Amino acid sequence: MFTGIVEAVGTLTEVKGMGGDSRVRIHTALAPQMKLGDSLAVNGVCLTVILVDGEHVMADIGPETMRVTTLGAWQRGQSVNLERPLRVEGRLDGHFVLGHVDGVGVVDEVRPEAESYWLTIAFAPALAPYFIRKGSVAVDGISLTVAGLGDRQFDVQVVPYTWAHTTLRQLHHGDKVNLECDMVGKYVVRGMELRSRS
């Protein structure tokens, strides 16, 4: 489990296809603090570390993850948001993030306001029940607040620190991002679905 508070931005130094699977190598200052089998959220996707080599970690990506996230389009040299799992004794600064992406969103607009930035992100109709105004959403692994909400898109405002210390500043119109809706909301919607069947 994660919090959506990015610890570091890493760089993909290798992306290798392996017959439907993929293997990535990431350069990060977090590597010396990690070990085999550790979880690592990479752009909001929970991956398992299979190799630690100096300032590099390596992880495998399965076909299903490639299909339902942006990982299938990753390229060497790309920057990625990184977060290690939440510690039980740690502080929860963002919101509960599982690293299980619900869908891919598309950046519709990026616009500045004072020192901050607004992002408008379009989402698939199936995700609509999971968004509420002032609720939480993880965008490429970053915990953000839904400040505006339409039928098929939402707005988030990104403060200067987050803009400077994550990959959000690299986004442009048409770029795809991983979206994870708030876990509590998903349980509520599921409970209502089951109740309506009884």
Coordinates of N, CA, C and O in Angstrom, one line a residue:
M1 N 0.8 -1.2 0.0 CA 0.0 0.0 0.0 C 0.9 1.2 0.0 O 1.9 1.3 0.6
F2 N 0.4 2.3 -0.7 CA 1.2 3.5 -0.9 C 0.3 4.7 -0.4 O -0.8 4.5 0.0
T3 N 0.9 5.9 -0.6 CA 0.2 7.1 -0.1 C 0.0 8.1 -1.3 O -0.8 9.0 -1.1
G4 N 0.6 7.9 -2.4 CA 0.6 8.8 -3.5 C 1.5 10.0 -3.3 O 1.3 11.0 -4.0
I5 N 2.4 10.0 -2.4 CA 3.4 11.0 -2.2 C 4.7 10.5 -2.8 O 5.4 9.6 -2.3
V6 N 5.0 11.1 -3.9 CA 6.2 10.6 -4.7 C 7.5 10.9 -3.9 O 7.7 12.0 -3.4
E7 N 8.3 9.9 -3.8 CA 9.6 10.0 -3.1 C 10.7 10.5 -4.0 O 11.6 11.2 -3.6
A8 N 10.7 10.1 -5.3 CA 11.8 10.4 -6.2 C 11.3 10.2 -7.6 O 10.3 9.5 -7.9
V9 N 11.9 10.9 -8.6 CA 11.7 10.7 -10.0 C 12.9 9.9 -10.5 O 14.0 10.3 -10.4
G10 N 12.6 8.7 -11.1 CA 13.7 7.9 -11.7 C 13.7 8.0 -13.2 O 12.8 8.6 -13.8
T11 N 14.6 7.3 -13.8 CA 14.7 7.3 -15.3 C 14.8 5.9 -15.8 O 15.5 5.0 -15.2
L12 N 14.0 5.6 -16.8 CA 14.0 4.2 -17.4 C 15.3 4.1 -18.2 O 15.4 4.9 -19.2
T13 N 16.2 3.2 -17.9 CA 17.4 3.1 -18.6 C 17.3 1.9 -19.6 O 18.2 1.7 -20.4
E14 N 16.3 1.0 -19.4 CA 16.1 -0.1 -20.3 C 14.7 -0.6 -20.2 O 14.1 -0.6 -19.2
V15 N 14.1 -0.8 -21.4 CA 12.8 -1.4 -21.5 C 12.9 -2.5 -22.5 O 13.2 -2.3 -23.7
K16 N 12.7 -3.8 -22.0 CA 12.9 -4.9 -22.9 C 11.7 -5.8 -22.9 O 11.1 -6.2 -21.9
G17 N 11.2 -6.1 -24.2 CA 10.1 -7.0 -24.4 C 10.6 -8.4 -24.3 O 11.7 -8.8 -24.7
M18 N 9.7 -9.2 -23.7 CA 10.1 -10.6 -23.4 C 8.9 -11.5 -23.8 O 8.3 -12.2 -22.9
G19 N 8.5 -11.6 -25.0 CA 7.4 -12.5 -25.4 C 6.1 -12.2 -24.7 O 5.4 -13.1 -24.2
G20 N 5.6 -10.9 -24.7 CA 4.4 -10.6 -24.1 C 4.6 -9.9 -22.8 O 3.8 -9.1 -22.3
D21 N 5.6 -10.3 -22.1 CA 6.0 -9.6 -20.8 C 7.0 -8.5 -21.2 O 7.4 -8.3 -22.3
S22 N 7.3 -7.7 -20.2 CA 8.3 -6.7 -20.4 C 9.2 -6.6 -19.1 O 8.7 -6.9 -18.0
R23 N 10.4 -6.1 -19.2 CA 11.3 -5.9 -18.1 C 11.8 -4.5 -18.2 O 12.3 -4.1 -19.3
V24 N 11.8 -3.8 -17.0 CA 12.3 -2.5 -17.0 C 13.5 -2.3 -16.0 O 13.5 -3.0 -15.0
R25 N 14.4 -1.5 -16.4 CA 15.5 -1.1 -15.5 C 15.4 0.4 -15.2 O 15.2 1.2 -16.1
I26 N 15.4 0.7 -13.9 CA 15.2 2.1 -13.5 C 16.4 2.6 -12.7 O 16.8 2.0 -11.8
H27 N 16.9 3.8 -13.1 CA 17.9 4.4 -12.3 C 17.3 5.3 -11.3 O 16.4 6.2 -11.6
T28 N 17.6 5.1 -10.0 CA 17.0 5.9 -8.9 C 18.0 5.9 -7.7 O 18.6 4.9 -7.4
A29 N 18.0 7.0 -7.0 CA 18.7 7.1 -5.7 C 18.1 6.2 -4.7 O 18.8 6.0 -3.6
L30 N 16.9 5.7 -4.9 CA 16.3 4.9 -3.9 C 16.8 3.4 -3.9 O 16.6 2.7 -3.0
A31 N 17.5 3.1 -5.0 CA 17.9 1.7 -5.2 C 18.7 1.1 -4.0 O 18.4 0.0 -3.6
P32 N 19.7 1.8 -3.5 CA 20.5 1.3 -2.4 C 19.7 0.9 -1.1 O 20.1 0.2 -0.3
Q33 N 18.5 1.5 -1.0 CA 17.6 1.3 0.1 C 16.6 0.1 -0.1 O 15.8 -0.1 0.7
M34 N 16.7 -0.5 -1.3 CA 15.8 -1.5 -1.6 C 16.4 -2.9 -1.7 O 17.6 -3.0 -1.7
K35 N 15.6 -4.0 -1.7 CA 16.1 -5.3 -1.7 C 15.1 -6.2 -2.6 O 14.1 -5.7 -3.0
L36 N 15.6 -7.3 -3.0 CA 14.8 -8.2 -3.9 C 13.4 -8.5 -3.2 O 13.3 -8.8 -2.0
G37 N 12.4 -8.5 -4.0 CA 11.1 -8.7 -3.6 C 10.3 -7.5 -3.0 O 9.1 -7.6 -2.8
D38 N 11.0 -6.4 -2.9 CA 10.3 -5.2 -2.4 C 9.3 -4.7 -3.5 O 9.5 -4.9 -4.7
S39 N 8.2 -4.1 -3.0 CA 7.3 -3.4 -3.9 C 7.8 -2.0 -4.2 O 8.4 -1.3 -3.3
L40 N 7.5 -1.5 -5.4 CA 7.8 -0.2 -5.8 C 6.7 0.4 -6.7 O 6.4 -0.3 -7.7
A41 N 6.1 1.5 -6.3 CA 5.1 2.1 -7.2 C 5.8 2.9 -8.3 O 6.6 3.8 -7.9
V42 N 5.6 2.6 -9.5 CA 6.2 3.2 -10.7 C 5.1 3.9 -11.5 O 4.3 3.1 -12.1
N43 N 5.0 5.2 -11.5 CA 3.9 5.9 -12.1 C 2.6 5.3 -11.7 O 1.6 5.2 -12.5
G44 N 2.5 5.0 -10.4 CA 1.3 4.5 -9.8 C 1.0 3.0 -9.9 O -0.1 2.5 -9.5
V45 N 1.9 2.3 -10.5 CA 1.7 0.8 -10.7 C 2.7 0.1 -9.8 O 3.9 0.3 -9.8
C46 N 2.1 -0.8 -9.0 CA 2.9 -1.6 -8.0 C 3.7 -2.7 -8.7 O 3.1 -3.6 -9.3
L47 N 5.0 -2.6 -8.7 CA 5.9 -3.6 -9.3 C 6.7 -4.2 -8.2 O 6.9 -3.7 -7.2
T48 N 7.3 -5.4 -8.6 CA 8.1 -6.1 -7.6 C 9.6 -6.0 -8.1 O 9.9 -6.3 -9.3
V49 N 10.4 -5.6 -7.2 CA 11.9 -5.5 -7.6 C 12.5 -6.9 -7.7 O 12.4 -7.7 -6.7
I50 N 13.1 -7.2 -8.8 CA 13.7 -8.5 -9.0 C 15.2 -8.4 -9.1 O 15.9 -9.4 -9.0
L51 N 15.8 -7.2 -9.1 CA 17.2 -7.0 -9.1 C 17.6 -5.6 -8.6 O 16.9 -4.6 -9.0
V52 N 18.6 -5.5 -7.7 CA 19.1 -4.3 -7.3 C 20.6 -4.2 -7.7 O 21.3 -5.1 -7.3
D53 N 21.0 -3.2 -8.4 CA 22.3 -3.2 -8.9 C 22.8 -1.7 -8.8 O 22.5 -0.9 -9.7
G54 N 23.5 -1.4 -7.7 CA 24.0 0.0 -7.5 C 22.8 0.9 -7.4 O 22.0 0.8 -6.5
E55 N 22.7 1.9 -8.3 CA 21.6 2.8 -8.3 C 20.5 2.4 -9.4 O 19.8 3.3 -9.9
H56 N 20.4 1.2 -9.6 CA 19.4 0.7 -10.6 C 18.6 -0.4 -9.9 O 19.1 -1.2 -9.1
V57 N 17.3 -0.5 -10.2 CA 16.4 -1.6 -9.9 C 15.8 -2.1 -11.2 O 15.6 -1.4 -12.1
M58 N 15.4 -3.4 -11.1 CA 14.8 -4.0 -12.3 C 13.5 -4.6 -11.8 O 13.4 -5.2 -10.7
A59 N 12.5 -4.6 -12.7 CA 11.2 -5.2 -12.4 C 10.6 -5.8 -13.7 O 10.8 -5.3 -14.8
D60 N 9.7 -6.8 -13.5 CA 9.0 -7.4 -14.6 C 7.6 -6.8 -14.7 O 7.0 -6.5 -13.6
I61 N 7.0 -6.8 -15.9 CA 5.7 -6.3 -16.1 C 4.9 -7.3 -16.9 O 5.4 -7.7 -18.0
G62 N 3.8 -7.8 -16.4 CA 3.0 -8.9 -17.0 C 2.1 -8.3 -18.1 O 1.9 -7.1 -18.2
P63 N 1.6 -9.2 -19.0 CA 0.8 -8.7 -20.1 C -0.5 -7.9 -19.7 O -0.8 -6.9 -20.3
E64 N -1.1 -8.3 -18.6 CA -2.4 -7.6 -18.2 C -2.0 -6.2 -17.7 O -2.7 -5.3 -18.1
T65 N -0.9 -6.1 -17.0 CA -0.5 -4.7 -16.6 C -0.2 -3.9 -17.8 O -0.5 -2.7 -17.8
M66 N 0.4 -4.5 -18.8 CA 0.8 -3.7 -20.0 C -0.5 -3.2 -20.7 O -0.6 -2.1 -21.2
R67 N -1.6 -4.0 -20.6 CA -2.8 -3.7 -21.3 C -3.6 -2.6 -20.6 O -4.2 -1.8 -21.3
V68 N -3.6 -2.6 -19.3 CA -4.6 -1.7 -18.6 C -3.9 -0.5 -18.0 O -4.5 0.3 -17.3
T69 N -2.6 -0.3 -18.3 CA -1.9 0.9 -17.8 C -1.1 1.5 -19.0 O -1.2 1.1 -20.1
T70 N -0.4 2.6 -18.7 CA 0.5 3.2 -19.7 C 1.8 2.5 -19.9 O 2.6 2.9 -20.8
L71 N 2.1 1.5 -19.1 CA 3.4 0.9 -19.1 C 3.8 0.3 -20.5 O 5.0 0.2 -20.8
G72 N 2.8 -0.1 -21.3 CA 3.1 -0.7 -22.6 C 3.7 0.3 -23.6 O 4.3 -0.1 -24.6
A73 N 3.6 1.6 -23.3 CA 4.2 2.6 -24.2 C 5.4 3.2 -23.6 O 5.9 4.2 -24.2
W74 N 5.9 2.7 -22.5 CA 7.2 3.3 -21.9 C 8.3 3.2 -22.8 O 8.5 2.2 -23.6
Q75 N 9.2 4.2 -22.8 CA 10.4 4.3 -23.6 C 11.6 4.6 -22.8 O 11.6 5.2 -21.7
R76 N 12.7 4.1 -23.3 CA 14.0 4.3 -22.6 C 14.3 5.9 -22.5 O 14.0 6.6 -23.4
G77 N 14.7 6.3 -21.3 CA 15.0 7.7 -21.1 C 13.8 8.4 -20.5 O 14.0 9.6 -20.0
Q78 N 12.7 7.8 -20.4 CA 11.5 8.4 -19.8 C 11.6 8.5 -18.3 O 12.2 7.7 -17.6
S79 N 11.1 9.6 -17.7 CA 11.1 9.9 -16.3 C 9.8 9.2 -15.7 O 8.8 9.2 -16.3
V80 N 10.0 8.7 -14.5 CA 8.9 8.0 -13.8 C 8.8 8.4 -12.3 O 9.8 8.6 -11.7
N81 N 7.6 8.5 -11.8 CA 7.4 8.7 -10.4 C 7.6 7.5 -9.6 O 7.1 6.4 -9.9
L82 N 8.3 7.6 -8.5 CA 8.6 6.4 -7.6 C 8.2 6.6 -6.2 O 8.4 7.7 -5.6
E83 N 7.6 5.6 -5.6 CA 7.3 5.6 -4.2 C 7.4 4.2 -3.6 O 6.9 3.2 -4.2
R84 N 8.1 4.1 -2.5 CA 8.1 2.8 -1.7 C 6.9 2.7 -0.9 O 6.2 3.7 -0.6
P85 N 6.5 1.5 -0.5 CA 5.3 1.2 0.3 C 5.3 2.0 1.6 O 6.3 2.3 2.2
L86 N 4.0 2.2 2.1 CA 3.8 2.9 3.3 C 4.2 2.0 4.5 O 4.0 0.8 4.5
R87 N 4.9 2.5 5.4 CA 5.3 1.8 6.7 C 4.2 1.9 7.7 O 3.5 3.0 7.8
V88 N 3.9 0.9 8.4 CA 2.8 0.9 9.4 C 3.0 2.0 10.4 O 2.0 2.7 10.8
E89 N 4.2 2.3 10.8 CA 4.5 3.3 11.8 C 4.6 4.7 11.1 O 4.9 5.7 11.8
G90 N 4.5 4.8 9.8 CA 4.7 6.0 9.1 C 3.5 6.9 9.1 O 2.4 6.5 9.5
R91 N 3.6 8.2 8.7 CA 2.6 9.1 8.6 C 1.9 9.0 7.2 O 2.5 8.7 6.2
L92 N 0.6 9.1 7.2 CA -0.2 9.1 6.0 C -0.4 10.5 5.5 O -1.3 11.2 5.9
D93 N 0.4 10.9 4.5 CA 0.3 12.3 4.0 C -0.6 12.5 2.8 O -1.1 13.5 2.6
G94 N -0.9 11.4 2.1 CA -1.7 11.5 0.9 C -3.0 10.8 1.2 O -3.8 11.3 2.0
H95 N -3.3 9.7 0.4 CA -4.4 8.9 0.7 C -4.0 7.4 0.4 O -3.0 7.2 -0.2
F96 N -4.9 6.5 0.8 CA -4.5 5.1 0.5 C -4.5 4.8 -1.0 O -5.5 4.9 -1.6
V97 N -3.4 4.4 -1.5 CA -3.2 4.0 -2.9 C -2.6 2.6 -2.9 O -1.7 2.3 -2.3
L98 N -3.3 1.8 -3.7 CA -2.9 0.4 -3.8 C -1.9 0.1 -4.9 O -1.2 -1.0 -4.8
G99 N -1.8 0.9 -5.8 CA -0.9 0.6 -7.0 C -1.5 -0.3 -8.0 O -0.9 -0.9 -8.8
H100 N -2.9 -0.3 -7.9 CA -3.7 -1.1 -8.9 C -4.5 -0.1 -9.7 O -5.5 0.4 -9.3
V101 N -4.0 0.1 -10.9 CA -4.6 1.1 -11.8 C -6.0 0.7 -12.3 O -6.2 -0.4 -12.7
D102 N -6.9 1.7 -12.2 CA -8.3 1.5 -12.6 C -8.5 1.7 -14.1 O -9.4 1.2 -14.7
G103 N -7.7 2.6 -14.6 CA -7.8 2.9 -16.1 C -6.8 4.0 -16.5 O -6.1 4.5 -15.7
V104 N -6.8 4.3 -17.8 CA -5.9 5.3 -18.3 C -6.7 6.5 -18.7 O -7.7 6.4 -19.3
G105 N -6.2 7.7 -18.2 CA -6.8 8.9 -18.5 C -6.0 9.6 -19.6 O -4.9 9.3 -19.9
V106 N -6.6 10.7 -20.2 CA -6.0 11.4 -21.2 C -6.0 12.9 -20.8 O -7.0 13.5 -20.5
V107 N -4.8 13.5 -20.9 CA -4.7 14.9 -20.5 C -5.4 15.8 -21.6 O -5.0 15.7 -22.8
D108 N -6.4 16.5 -21.2 CA -7.1 17.4 -22.1 C -6.6 18.8 -22.1 O -6.6 19.5 -23.1
E109 N -6.1 19.3 -20.9 CA -5.6 20.6 -20.9 C -4.6 20.8 -19.7 O -4.8 20.1 -18.7
V110 N -3.6 21.6 -19.9 CA -2.6 22.0 -18.9 C -2.6 23.5 -18.9 O -2.3 24.1 -19.9
R111 N -2.9 24.2 -17.8 CA -3.0 25.6 -17.8 C -2.4 26.2 -16.4 O -2.7 25.6 -15.4
P112 N -1.6 27.2 -16.5 CA -1.1 27.8 -15.3 C -2.1 28.7 -14.6 O -2.9 29.3 -15.2
E113 N -1.9 28.8 -13.3 CA -2.6 29.9 -12.5 C -1.7 30.3 -11.4 O -1.4 29.4 -10.5
A114 N -1.2 31.5 -11.4 CA -0.2 32.0 -10.4 C 1.0 31.0 -10.6 O 1.5 30.8 -11.7
E115 N 1.4 30.4 -9.5 CA 2.6 29.5 -9.5 C 2.2 28.1 -9.6 O 3.0 27.2 -9.7
S116 N 0.9 27.8 -9.6 CA 0.3 26.5 -9.7 C -0.1 26.2 -11.1 O -0.1 27.0 -12.0
Y117 N -0.6 24.9 -11.3 CA -1.0 24.5 -12.6 C -2.3 23.7 -12.5 O -2.5 23.0 -11.5
W118 N -3.2 23.8 -13.4 CA -4.4 23.0 -13.5 C -4.2 21.9 -14.6 O -3.7 22.2 -15.7
L119 N -4.7 20.7 -14.3 CA -4.8 19.7 -15.3 C -6.2 19.2 -15.4 O -6.9 19.0 -14.4
T120 N -6.7 19.1 -16.7 CA -8.0 18.6 -16.9 C -7.7 17.2 -17.6 O -7.0 17.1 -18.6
I121 N -8.3 16.2 -17.0 CA -8.0 14.8 -17.5 C -9.3 14.1 -17.8 O -10.3 14.1 -17.0
A122 N -9.4 13.6 -19.0 CA -10.6 12.8 -19.4 C -10.5 11.4 -19.0 O -9.4 10.8 -19.0
F123 N -11.6 10.8 -18.6 CA -11.6 9.4 -18.2 C -12.7 8.6 -18.9 O -13.6 9.1 -19.4
A124 N -12.6 7.2 -18.8 CA -13.5 6.4 -19.4 C -14.9 6.4 -18.7 O -14.9 6.6 -17.4
P125 N -16.0 6.2 -19.4 CA -17.3 6.3 -18.7 C -17.4 5.3 -17.5 O -18.1 5.6 -16.5
A126 N -16.8 4.2 -17.6 CA -16.9 3.2 -16.5 C -16.4 3.6 -15.2 O -16.7 3.1 -14.1
L127 N -15.5 4.6 -15.2 CA -14.9 5.2 -14.0 C -15.7 6.3 -13.3 O -15.4 6.6 -12.2
A128 N -16.7 6.8 -14.0 CA -17.5 7.9 -13.5 C -18.0 7.7 -12.1 O -18.0 8.7 -11.3
P129 N -18.5 6.6 -11.7 CA -19.1 6.4 -10.3 C -18.1 6.6 -9.2 O -18.5 6.8 -8.1
Y130 N -16.8 6.5 -9.5 CA -15.8 6.5 -8.5 C -15.2 7.9 -8.2 O -14.3 8.0 -7.4
F131 N -15.6 8.9 -8.9 CA -15.1 10.3 -8.7 C -16.1 11.1 -8.0 O -17.3 11.1 -8.3
I132 N -15.7 11.9 -7.0 CA -16.5 12.9 -6.4 C -15.7 14.2 -6.2 O -14.5 14.1 -6.1
R133 N -16.4 15.3 -6.3 CA -15.7 16.6 -6.1 C -15.1 16.6 -4.7 O -15.7 16.2 -3.7
K134 N -13.9 17.0 -4.6 CA -13.1 17.1 -3.4 C -12.6 15.7 -2.9 O -12.0 15.6 -1.8
G135 N -12.8 14.7 -3.7 CA -12.3 13.4 -3.4 C -10.9 13.2 -3.9 O -10.3 14.1 -4.5
S136 N -10.3 12.1 -3.6 CA -8.9 11.8 -4.0 C -8.8 11.0 -5.2 O -9.7 10.2 -5.6
V137 N -7.8 11.2 -6.0 CA -7.4 10.4 -7.1 C -5.9 10.3 -7.3 O -5.2 11.3 -6.9
A138 N -5.4 9.2 -7.7 CA -4.0 9.1 -8.0 C -3.7 9.2 -9.5 O -4.3 8.5 -10.3
V139 N -2.9 10.2 -9.9 CA -2.6 10.4 -11.3 C -1.1 10.1 -11.5 O -0.3 10.8 -10.9
D140 N -0.8 9.0 -12.2 CA 0.6 8.5 -12.3 C 1.2 8.4 -11.0 O 2.4 8.7 -10.8
G141 N 0.4 7.9 -10.0 CA 0.9 7.6 -8.7 C 0.9 8.8 -7.7 O 1.4 8.7 -6.6
I142 N 0.4 9.9 -8.1 CA 0.5 11.1 -7.3 C -0.9 11.4 -6.7 O -1.9 11.5 -7.4
S143 N -1.0 11.5 -5.4 CA -2.2 11.8 -4.7 C -2.7 13.3 -4.9 O -2.0 14.2 -4.6
L144 N -3.8 13.4 -5.6 CA -4.4 14.7 -5.9 C -5.8 14.8 -5.5 O -6.5 13.8 -5.3
T145 N -6.3 16.0 -5.4 CA -7.7 16.3 -5.0 C -8.5 16.7 -6.3 O -8.1 17.6 -7.0
V146 N -9.7 16.0 -6.4 CA -10.6 16.4 -7.6 C -11.2 17.8 -7.2 O -12.1 17.9 -6.4
A147 N -10.8 18.8 -8.0 CA -11.2 20.1 -7.7 C -12.4 20.5 -8.6 O -13.2 21.4 -8.2
G148 N -12.5 19.9 -9.7 CA -13.7 20.1 -10.6 C -14.0 18.8 -11.3 O -13.2 17.9 -11.5
L149 N -15.3 18.6 -11.5 CA -15.8 17.3 -12.0 C -16.9 17.4 -13.1 O -17.9 18.1 -12.8
G150 N -16.7 16.8 -14.2 CA -17.7 16.7 -15.2 C -18.1 15.3 -15.5 O -17.6 14.4 -14.8
D151 N -18.9 15.1 -16.5 CA -19.4 13.7 -16.8 C -18.2 12.8 -17.2 O -18.2 11.6 -16.9
R152 N -17.2 13.3 -17.9 CA -16.2 12.5 -18.5 C -14.8 13.1 -18.3 O -13.8 12.7 -18.9
Q153 N -14.7 14.1 -17.3 CA -13.4 14.6 -17.1 C -13.3 15.2 -15.7 O -14.4 15.5 -15.1
F154 N -12.2 15.4 -15.1 CA -12.0 16.0 -13.9 C -10.8 17.0 -13.9 O -9.9 16.9 -14.8
D155 N -10.8 18.0 -13.0 CA -9.7 19.0 -12.9 C -9.0 18.7 -11.5 O -9.7 18.5 -10.5
V156 N -7.7 18.9 -11.6 CA -6.9 18.9 -10.4 C -6.0 20.1 -10.4 O -5.5 20.5 -11.5
Q157 N -5.7 20.7 -9.3 CA -4.7 21.8 -9.2 C -3.4 21.2 -8.6 O -3.5 20.6 -7.6
V158 N -2.3 21.5 -9.2 CA -1.0 21.0 -8.8 C -0.2 22.2 -8.2 O 0.1 23.1 -8.9
V159 N 0.2 22.1 -6.9 CA 0.9 23.1 -6.3 C 2.4 23.1 -6.8 O 2.8 22.1 -7.4
P160 N 3.1 24.2 -6.7 CA 4.4 24.3 -7.2 C 5.4 23.2 -6.8 O 6.2 22.7 -7.6
Y161 N 5.4 22.8 -5.6 CA 6.3 21.7 -5.1 C 6.1 20.4 -5.9 O 7.0 19.8 -6.4
T162 N 4.8 20.0 -5.9 CA 4.5 18.8 -6.6 C 4.8 18.9 -8.1 O 5.3 18.0 -8.7
W163 N 4.6 20.1 -8.7 CA 4.9 20.3 -10.1 C 6.4 20.1 -10.4 O 6.8 19.5 -11.4
A164 N 7.2 20.6 -9.4 CA 8.6 20.6 -9.6 C 9.3 19.3 -9.3 O 10.3 19.0 -9.8
H165 N 8.6 18.4 -8.5 CA 9.2 17.2 -8.0 C 8.6 15.9 -8.5 O 8.8 14.9 -8.0
T166 N 7.8 16.0 -9.6 CA 7.1 14.9 -10.2 C 7.2 15.0 -11.7 O 7.7 16.0 -12.2
T167 N 6.7 14.0 -12.4 CA 6.7 14.0 -13.9 C 5.5 14.8 -14.4 O 5.4 15.0 -15.6
L168 N 4.6 15.4 -13.6 CA 3.5 16.1 -14.1 C 3.9 17.3 -15.0 O 3.2 17.6 -15.9
R169 N 5.0 17.9 -14.7 CA 5.4 19.1 -15.4 C 5.8 18.7 -16.9 O 5.9 19.6 -17.7
Q170 N 5.9 17.4 -17.2 CA 6.2 17.0 -18.5 C 5.0 16.7 -19.4 O 5.1 16.3 -20.6
L171 N 3.8 16.8 -18.8 CA 2.6 16.4 -19.5 C 2.1 17.5 -20.5 O 2.3 18.6 -20.2
H172 N 1.5 17.0 -21.6 CA 1.0 17.9 -22.6 C -0.4 17.3 -23.0 O -0.7 16.2 -22.7
H173 N -1.1 18.1 -23.7 CA -2.4 17.7 -24.3 C -2.3 16.4 -25.0 O -1.4 16.2 -25.9
G174 N -3.1 15.4 -24.7 CA -3.1 14.1 -25.4 C -2.3 13.1 -24.7 O -2.4 11.9 -25.1
D175 N -1.5 13.4 -23.8 CA -0.7 12.4 -23.0 C -1.6 11.5 -22.2 O -2.6 12.0 -21.7
K176 N -1.2 10.3 -22.0 CA -2.0 9.3 -21.2 C -1.3 9.2 -19.8 O -0.1 9.2 -19.7
V177 N -2.2 9.0 -18.8 CA -1.8 8.9 -17.4 C -2.5 7.7 -16.8 O -3.7 7.4 -17.1
N178 N -1.9 7.1 -15.8 CA -2.5 6.1 -15.0 C -3.4 6.7 -14.0 O -3.0 7.6 -13.3
L179 N -4.6 6.2 -13.8 CA -5.6 6.7 -12.8 C -5.9 5.5 -11.9 O -6.2 4.4 -12.3
E180 N -5.9 5.9 -10.6 CA -6.4 5.0 -9.5 C -7.4 5.8 -8.7 O -7.0 6.7 -8.1
C181 N -8.6 5.3 -8.7 CA -9.7 6.0 -8.0 C -9.6 5.6 -6.5 O -8.9 4.7 -6.1
D182 N -10.2 6.4 -5.7 CA -10.1 6.3 -4.2 C -10.7 4.9 -3.8 O -11.8 4.5 -4.2
M183 N -9.9 4.2 -3.0 CA -10.3 2.8 -2.6 C -11.6 2.8 -1.9 O -12.5 1.9 -2.1
V184 N -11.9 3.7 -1.0 CA -13.1 3.8 -0.2 C -14.3 3.9 -1.1 O -15.3 3.2 -1.0
G185 N -14.2 4.8 -2.1 CA -15.3 4.9 -3.0 C -15.6 3.7 -3.8 O -16.8 3.4 -4.1
K186 N -14.6 2.9 -4.2 CA -14.8 1.7 -4.9 C -15.6 0.7 -4.1 O -16.5 -0.1 -4.6
Y187 N -15.3 0.6 -2.8 CA -16.0 -0.3 -1.9 C -17.5 0.1 -1.7 O -18.4 -0.7 -1.7
V188 N -17.7 1.4 -1.6 CA -19.1 1.9 -1.5 C -19.9 1.5 -2.7 O -21.0 1.0 -2.7
V189 N -19.3 1.8 -3.9 CA -20.0 1.5 -5.2 C -20.3 0.0 -5.3 O -21.4 -0.4 -5.7
R190 N -19.3 -0.8 -4.9 CA -19.5 -2.3 -5.0 C -20.6 -2.7 -4.0 O -21.4 -3.6 -4.4
G191 N -20.6 -2.2 -2.8 CA -21.6 -2.6 -1.9 C -23.0 -2.2 -2.3 O -24.0 -3.0 -2.2
M192 N -23.1 -1.0 -3.0 CA -24.4 -0.6 -3.5 C -24.9 -1.5 -4.7 O -26.1 -1.9 -4.8
E193 N -23.9 -2.0 -5.5 CA -24.3 -2.9 -6.6 C -24.8 -4.2 -6.0 O -25.8 -4.7 -6.5
L194 N -24.1 -4.8 -5.0 CA -24.6 -6.0 -4.5 C -25.9 -5.9 -3.8 O -26.8 -6.8 -3.8
R195 N -26.1 -4.8 -3.1 CA -27.4 -4.5 -2.4 C -28.5 -4.5 -3.4 O -29.6 -4.9 -3.1
S196 N -28.3 -3.8 -4.5 CA -29.4 -3.7 -5.5 C -29.8 -5.0 -6.1 O -30.9 -5.2 -6.7
R197 N -28.9 -6.0 -6.1 CA -29.2 -7.3 -6.6 C -30.0 -8.2 -5.7 O -30.6 -9.2 -6.1
S198 N -30.0 -7.9 -4.4 CA -30.7 -8.7 -3.4 C -32.2 -8.3 -3.3 O -32.7 -7.3 -3.7

